[in-house]
GROMACS .gro file of C-alpha atoms in nm:
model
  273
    1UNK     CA    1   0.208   3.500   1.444
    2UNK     CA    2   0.124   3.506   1.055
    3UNK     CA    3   0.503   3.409   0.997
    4UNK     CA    4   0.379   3.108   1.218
    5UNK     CA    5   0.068   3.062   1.082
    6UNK     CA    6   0.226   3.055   0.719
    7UNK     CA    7   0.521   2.797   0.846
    8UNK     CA    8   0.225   2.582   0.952
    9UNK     CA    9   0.039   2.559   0.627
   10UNK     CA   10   0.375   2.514   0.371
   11UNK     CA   11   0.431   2.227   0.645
   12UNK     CA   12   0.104   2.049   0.585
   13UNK     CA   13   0.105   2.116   0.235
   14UNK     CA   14   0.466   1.958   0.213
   15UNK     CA   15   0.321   1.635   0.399
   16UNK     CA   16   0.000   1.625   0.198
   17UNK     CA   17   0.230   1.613  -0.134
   18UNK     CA   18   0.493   1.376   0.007
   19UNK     CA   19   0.167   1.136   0.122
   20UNK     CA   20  -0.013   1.170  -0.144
   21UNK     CA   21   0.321   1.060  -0.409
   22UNK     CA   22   0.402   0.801  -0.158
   23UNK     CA   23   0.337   0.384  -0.233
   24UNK     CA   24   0.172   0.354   0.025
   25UNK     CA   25  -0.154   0.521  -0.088
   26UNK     CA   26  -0.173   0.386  -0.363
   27UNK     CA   27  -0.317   0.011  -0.324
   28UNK     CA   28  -0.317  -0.185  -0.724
   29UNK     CA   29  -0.533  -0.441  -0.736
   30UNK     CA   30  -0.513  -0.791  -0.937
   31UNK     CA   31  -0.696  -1.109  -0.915
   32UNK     CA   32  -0.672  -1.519  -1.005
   33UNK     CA   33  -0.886  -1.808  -0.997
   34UNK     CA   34  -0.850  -2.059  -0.725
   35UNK     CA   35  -0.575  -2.326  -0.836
   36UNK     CA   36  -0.412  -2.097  -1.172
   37UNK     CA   37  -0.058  -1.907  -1.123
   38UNK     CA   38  -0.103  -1.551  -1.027
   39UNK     CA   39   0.148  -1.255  -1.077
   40UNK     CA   40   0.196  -0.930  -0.872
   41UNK     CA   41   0.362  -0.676  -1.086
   42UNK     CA   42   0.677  -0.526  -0.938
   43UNK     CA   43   0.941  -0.303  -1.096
   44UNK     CA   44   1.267  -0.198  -0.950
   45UNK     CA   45   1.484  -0.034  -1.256
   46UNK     CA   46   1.482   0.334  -1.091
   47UNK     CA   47   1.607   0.255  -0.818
   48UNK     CA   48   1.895   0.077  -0.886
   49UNK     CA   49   2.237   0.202  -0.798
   50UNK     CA   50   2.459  -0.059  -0.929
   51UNK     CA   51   2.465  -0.347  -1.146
   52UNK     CA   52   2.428  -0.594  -0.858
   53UNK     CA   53   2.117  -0.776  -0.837
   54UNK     CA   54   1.894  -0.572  -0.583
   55UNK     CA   55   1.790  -0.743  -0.293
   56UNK     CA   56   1.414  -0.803  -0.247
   57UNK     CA   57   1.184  -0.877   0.009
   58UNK     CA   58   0.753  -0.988  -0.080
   59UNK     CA   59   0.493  -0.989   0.260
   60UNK     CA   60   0.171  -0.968   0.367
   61UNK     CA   61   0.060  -0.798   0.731
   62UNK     CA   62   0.132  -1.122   0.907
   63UNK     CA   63   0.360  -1.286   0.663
   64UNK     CA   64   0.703  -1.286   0.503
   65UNK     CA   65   0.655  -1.454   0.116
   66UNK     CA   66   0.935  -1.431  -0.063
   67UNK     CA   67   1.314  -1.302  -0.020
   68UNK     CA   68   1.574  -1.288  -0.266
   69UNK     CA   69   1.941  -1.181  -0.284
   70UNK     CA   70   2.120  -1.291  -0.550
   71UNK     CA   71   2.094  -1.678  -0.589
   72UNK     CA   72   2.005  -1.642  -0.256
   73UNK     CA   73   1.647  -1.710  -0.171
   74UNK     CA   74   1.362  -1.760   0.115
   75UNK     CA   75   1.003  -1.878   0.106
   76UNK     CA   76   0.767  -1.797   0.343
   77UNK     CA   77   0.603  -2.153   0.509
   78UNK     CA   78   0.288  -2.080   0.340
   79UNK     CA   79   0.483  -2.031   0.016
   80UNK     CA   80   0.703  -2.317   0.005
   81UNK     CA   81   0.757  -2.451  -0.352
   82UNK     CA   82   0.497  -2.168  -0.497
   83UNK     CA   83   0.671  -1.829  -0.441
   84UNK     CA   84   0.974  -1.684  -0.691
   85UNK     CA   85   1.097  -1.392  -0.827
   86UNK     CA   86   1.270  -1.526  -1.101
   87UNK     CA   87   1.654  -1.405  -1.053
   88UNK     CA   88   1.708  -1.381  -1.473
   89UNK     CA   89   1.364  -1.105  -1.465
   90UNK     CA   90   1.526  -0.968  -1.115
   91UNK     CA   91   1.821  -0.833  -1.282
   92UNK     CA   92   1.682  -0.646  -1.542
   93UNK     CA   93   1.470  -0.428  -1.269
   94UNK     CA   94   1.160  -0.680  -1.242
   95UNK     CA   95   1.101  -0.789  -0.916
   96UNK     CA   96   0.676  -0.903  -0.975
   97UNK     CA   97   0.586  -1.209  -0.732
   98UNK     CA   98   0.493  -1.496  -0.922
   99UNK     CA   99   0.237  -1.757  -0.763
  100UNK     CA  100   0.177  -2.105  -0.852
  101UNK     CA  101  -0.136  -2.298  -0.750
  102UNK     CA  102  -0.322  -1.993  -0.572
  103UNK     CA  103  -0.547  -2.068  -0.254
  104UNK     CA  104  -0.836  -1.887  -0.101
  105UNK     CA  105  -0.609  -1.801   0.195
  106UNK     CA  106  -0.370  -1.637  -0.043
  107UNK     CA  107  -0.606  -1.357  -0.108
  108UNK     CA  108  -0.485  -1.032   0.084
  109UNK     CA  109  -0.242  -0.739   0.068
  110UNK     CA  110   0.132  -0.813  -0.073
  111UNK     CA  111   0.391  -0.555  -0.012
  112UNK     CA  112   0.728  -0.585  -0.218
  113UNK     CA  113   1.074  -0.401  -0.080
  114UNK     CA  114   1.386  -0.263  -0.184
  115UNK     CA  115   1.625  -0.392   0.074
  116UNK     CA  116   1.939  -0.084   0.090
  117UNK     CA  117   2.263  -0.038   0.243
  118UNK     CA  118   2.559  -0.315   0.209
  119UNK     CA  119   2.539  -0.682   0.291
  120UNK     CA  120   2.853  -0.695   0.539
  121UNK     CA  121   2.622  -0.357   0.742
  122UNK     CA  122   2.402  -0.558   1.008
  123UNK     CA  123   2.127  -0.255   0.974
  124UNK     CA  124   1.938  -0.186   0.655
  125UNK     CA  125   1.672  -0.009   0.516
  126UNK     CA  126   1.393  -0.054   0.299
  127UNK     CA  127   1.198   0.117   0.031
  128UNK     CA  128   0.836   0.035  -0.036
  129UNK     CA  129   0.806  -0.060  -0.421
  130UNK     CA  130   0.457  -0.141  -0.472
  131UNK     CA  131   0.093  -0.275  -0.307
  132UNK     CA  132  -0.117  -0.549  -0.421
  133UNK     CA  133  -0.478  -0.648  -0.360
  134UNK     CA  134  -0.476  -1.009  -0.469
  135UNK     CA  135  -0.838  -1.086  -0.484
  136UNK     CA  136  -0.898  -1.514  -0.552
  137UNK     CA  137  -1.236  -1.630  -0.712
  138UNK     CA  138  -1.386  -1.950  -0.784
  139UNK     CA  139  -1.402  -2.101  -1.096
  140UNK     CA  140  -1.805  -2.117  -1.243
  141UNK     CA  141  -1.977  -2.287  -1.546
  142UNK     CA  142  -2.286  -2.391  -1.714
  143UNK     CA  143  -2.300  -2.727  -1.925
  144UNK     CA  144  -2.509  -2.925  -2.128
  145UNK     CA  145  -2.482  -3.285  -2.195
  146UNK     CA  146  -2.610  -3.558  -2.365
  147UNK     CA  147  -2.783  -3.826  -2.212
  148UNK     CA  148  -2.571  -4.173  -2.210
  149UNK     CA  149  -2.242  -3.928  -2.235
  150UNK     CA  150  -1.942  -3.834  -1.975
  151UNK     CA  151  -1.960  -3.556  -1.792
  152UNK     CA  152  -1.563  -3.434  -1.707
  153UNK     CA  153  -1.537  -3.194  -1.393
  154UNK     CA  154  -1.199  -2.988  -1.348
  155UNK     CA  155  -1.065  -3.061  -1.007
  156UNK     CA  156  -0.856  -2.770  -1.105
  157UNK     CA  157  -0.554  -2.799  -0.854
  158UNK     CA  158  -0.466  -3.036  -0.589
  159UNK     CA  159  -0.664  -2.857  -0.279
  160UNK     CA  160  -0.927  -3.064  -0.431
  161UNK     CA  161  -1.133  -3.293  -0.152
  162UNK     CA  162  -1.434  -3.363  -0.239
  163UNK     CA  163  -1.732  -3.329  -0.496
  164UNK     CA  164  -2.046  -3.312  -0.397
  165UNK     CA  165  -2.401  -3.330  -0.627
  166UNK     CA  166  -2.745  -3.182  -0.554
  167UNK     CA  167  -3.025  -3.273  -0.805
  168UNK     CA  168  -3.187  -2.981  -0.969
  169UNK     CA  169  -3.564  -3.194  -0.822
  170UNK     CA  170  -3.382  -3.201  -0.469
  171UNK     CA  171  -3.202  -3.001  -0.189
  172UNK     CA  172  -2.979  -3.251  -0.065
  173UNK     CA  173  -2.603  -3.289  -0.132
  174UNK     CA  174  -2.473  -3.603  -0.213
  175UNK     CA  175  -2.076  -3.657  -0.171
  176UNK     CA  176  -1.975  -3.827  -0.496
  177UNK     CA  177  -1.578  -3.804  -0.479
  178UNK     CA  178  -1.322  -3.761  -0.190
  179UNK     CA  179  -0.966  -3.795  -0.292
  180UNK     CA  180  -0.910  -4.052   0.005
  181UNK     CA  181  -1.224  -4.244  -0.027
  182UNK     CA  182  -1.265  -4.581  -0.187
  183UNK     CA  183  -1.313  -4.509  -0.640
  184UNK     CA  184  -1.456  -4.908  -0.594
  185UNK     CA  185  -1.834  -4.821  -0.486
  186UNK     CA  186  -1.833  -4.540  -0.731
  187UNK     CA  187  -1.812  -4.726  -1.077
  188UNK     CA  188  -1.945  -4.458  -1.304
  189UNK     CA  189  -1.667  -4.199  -1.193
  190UNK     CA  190  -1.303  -4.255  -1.251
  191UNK     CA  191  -1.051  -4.000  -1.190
  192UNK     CA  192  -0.771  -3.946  -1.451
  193UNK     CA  193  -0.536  -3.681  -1.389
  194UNK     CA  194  -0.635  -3.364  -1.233
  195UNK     CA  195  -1.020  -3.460  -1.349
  196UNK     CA  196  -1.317  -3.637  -1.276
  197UNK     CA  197  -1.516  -3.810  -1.530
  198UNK     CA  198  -1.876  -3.899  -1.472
  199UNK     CA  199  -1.991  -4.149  -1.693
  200UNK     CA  200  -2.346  -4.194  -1.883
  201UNK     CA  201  -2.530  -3.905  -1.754
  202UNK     CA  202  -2.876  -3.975  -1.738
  203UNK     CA  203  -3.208  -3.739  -1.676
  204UNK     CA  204  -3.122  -3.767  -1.267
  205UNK     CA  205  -2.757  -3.681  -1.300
  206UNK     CA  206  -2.893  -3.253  -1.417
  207UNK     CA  207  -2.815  -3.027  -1.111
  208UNK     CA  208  -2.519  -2.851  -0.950
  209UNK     CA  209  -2.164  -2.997  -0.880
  210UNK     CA  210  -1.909  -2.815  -0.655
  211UNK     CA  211  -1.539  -2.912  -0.582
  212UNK     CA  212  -1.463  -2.843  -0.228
  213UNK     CA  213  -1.144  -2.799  -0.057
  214UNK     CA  214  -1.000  -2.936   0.248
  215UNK     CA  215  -1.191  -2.622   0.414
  216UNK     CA  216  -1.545  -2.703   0.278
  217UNK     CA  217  -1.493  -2.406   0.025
  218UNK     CA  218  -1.600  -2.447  -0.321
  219UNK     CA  219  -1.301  -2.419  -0.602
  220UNK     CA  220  -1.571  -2.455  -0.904
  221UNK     CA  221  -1.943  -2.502  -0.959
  222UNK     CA  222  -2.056  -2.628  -1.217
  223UNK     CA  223  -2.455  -2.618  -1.345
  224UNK     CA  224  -2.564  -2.947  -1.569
  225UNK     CA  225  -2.852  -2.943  -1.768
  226UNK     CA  226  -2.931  -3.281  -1.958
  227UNK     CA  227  -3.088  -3.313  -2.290
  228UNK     CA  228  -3.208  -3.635  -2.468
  229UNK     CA  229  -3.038  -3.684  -2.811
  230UNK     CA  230  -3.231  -3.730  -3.139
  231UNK     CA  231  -3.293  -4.079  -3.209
  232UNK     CA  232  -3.167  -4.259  -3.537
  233UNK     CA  233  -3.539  -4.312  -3.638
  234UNK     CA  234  -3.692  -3.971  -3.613
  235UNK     CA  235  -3.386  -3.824  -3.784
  236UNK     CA  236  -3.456  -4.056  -4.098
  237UNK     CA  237  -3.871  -4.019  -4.041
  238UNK     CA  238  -3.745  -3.634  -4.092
  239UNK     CA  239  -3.529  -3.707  -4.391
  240UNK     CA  240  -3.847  -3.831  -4.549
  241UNK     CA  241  -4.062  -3.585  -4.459
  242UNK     CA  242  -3.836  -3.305  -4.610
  243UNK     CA  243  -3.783  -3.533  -4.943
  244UNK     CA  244  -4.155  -3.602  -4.966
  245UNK     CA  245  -4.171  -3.170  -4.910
  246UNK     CA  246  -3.921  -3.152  -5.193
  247UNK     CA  247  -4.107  -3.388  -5.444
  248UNK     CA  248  -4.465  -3.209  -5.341
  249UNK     CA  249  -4.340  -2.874  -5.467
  250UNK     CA  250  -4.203  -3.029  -5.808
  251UNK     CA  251  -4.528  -3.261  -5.864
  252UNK     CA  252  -4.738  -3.009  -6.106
  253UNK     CA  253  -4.416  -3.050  -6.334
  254UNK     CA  254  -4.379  -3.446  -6.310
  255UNK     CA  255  -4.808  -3.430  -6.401
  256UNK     CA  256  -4.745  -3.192  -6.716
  257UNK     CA  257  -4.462  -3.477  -6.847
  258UNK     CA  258  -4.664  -3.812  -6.750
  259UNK     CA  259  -4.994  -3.604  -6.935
  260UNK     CA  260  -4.764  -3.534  -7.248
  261UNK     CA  261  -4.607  -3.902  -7.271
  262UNK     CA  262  -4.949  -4.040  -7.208
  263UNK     CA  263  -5.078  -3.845  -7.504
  264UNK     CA  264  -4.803  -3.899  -7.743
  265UNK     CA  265  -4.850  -4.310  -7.666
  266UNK     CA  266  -5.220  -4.275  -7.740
  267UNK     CA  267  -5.128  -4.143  -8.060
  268UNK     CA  268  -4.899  -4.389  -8.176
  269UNK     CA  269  -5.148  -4.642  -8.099
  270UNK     CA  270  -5.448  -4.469  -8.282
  271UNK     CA  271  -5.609  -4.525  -7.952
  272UNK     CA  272  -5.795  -4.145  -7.938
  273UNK     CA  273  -6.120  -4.061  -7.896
   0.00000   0.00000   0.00000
């Protein structure tokens, strides 16, 4: 019964060690704003057996991502055109996902695999390499503008759909942008590139932008304060003021030389009394 008892125990010890050293408890976590490239780190190097590029597989719980075997590759639907492990970093034993133009929806758990056994063998097997929390955030800032100046709002990436405005004296949106509506009735924006630009902000135009995607989600906010610029006039009425400042701390000097060349013209003129 103790021989058992003790067979028992070096069991579950055995499976608490092999769990505990295994990938799959232990979860990395990474993160990127909505819109930038992202990049889960993935190596490979130990366990490569030959000098054949190893064949890799990326995938979430519900989706496949990205696949690559040799010059051979496959992108999930959701990935098409923004998934790659680069086949140059693949053969030197780094197989980390690369992602260009992250969305919200991309945010989850990425497993990468080591796909084993030869190509012609219909039946393979896989070994877990690594697992990725990708966490995606918004993008947020605070500016301060001039009035009469352009305001220029990052769009950020193409999910772009819409901008909307609430005043900082309101709590009303007001849709300002959508990438199919008509620029015409809006002449004080224009959009160049992958940005907006508001022009000549005035007192009402302080409050809170967001971009919104095709989901209603915001990709940035952005808080605008607006403060009124020094005017040409009080900027020279200062000038003066600090000159006059200047002159009023050197005056007892300029009185002691006006008294002496007073005195000394007096004299020349036998004009004392």
């Amino acid at each position: 019964m103790d021989r058992v008892n003790g067979y028992s125990a070096f069991l579950m010890l055995w499976l608490l060690i092999c769990v505990g050293s295994s990938p799959l408890s232990v979860l990395s976590y990474t993160s990127s704003k909505v819109g930038l490239p992202a990049v889960l780190p993935c190596t490979v190097a130990s366990h490569l057996e030959s000098e054949r590029a190893p064949h890799i597989q990326w995938q979430t719980v519900s989706d496949s991502v990205f696949e690559r075997m040799g010059q051979e590759q496959f992108q999930g639907e959701a990935y098409i055109d923004r998934a790659d492990v680069p086949e140059h970093m693949l053969v030197r034993g780094n197989c980390s996902l690369f992602l260009q133009d992250v969305r919200f929806s991309d945010a989850g758990v990425y497993e990468s695999y080591l796909v084993v056994g030869e190509p012609s063998r219909p039946v393979k097997s896989r070994i877990l390499l690594q697992s990725i929390q990708l966490v995606v955030v918004d993008h947020k800032a605070i500016r301060s503008v001039h009035s009469g100046s352009d305001l220029i709002l990052d769009l950020h990436t193409h999910q772009a759909e819409q901008v909307i405005f609430q005043s900082s004296d309101d709590t009303d949106w007001t849709v300002l942008w959508e990438r199919e509506g008509d620029m015409k009735k809006n002449g004080h924006l224009k959009e160049k590139g992958n940005k907006l630009i508001l022009r000549k902000l005035s007192a009402s135009s302080a409050g809170t932008y967001k971009v919104l995607d095709s989901q209603g989600l915001a990709l940035s906010t952005v808080k605008v304060t607006i403060t009124e610029p020094v005017l040409p006039k009080e900027s020279e009425v200062l000038q003066i003021q600090s000159a006059f400042g200047k002159a009023t701390m050197s005056s007892p000097h300029l009185s002691l030389v006006i008294l002496f060349l007073v005195f000394h013209w007096l004299k020349l003129t036998d004009i004392w009394f």
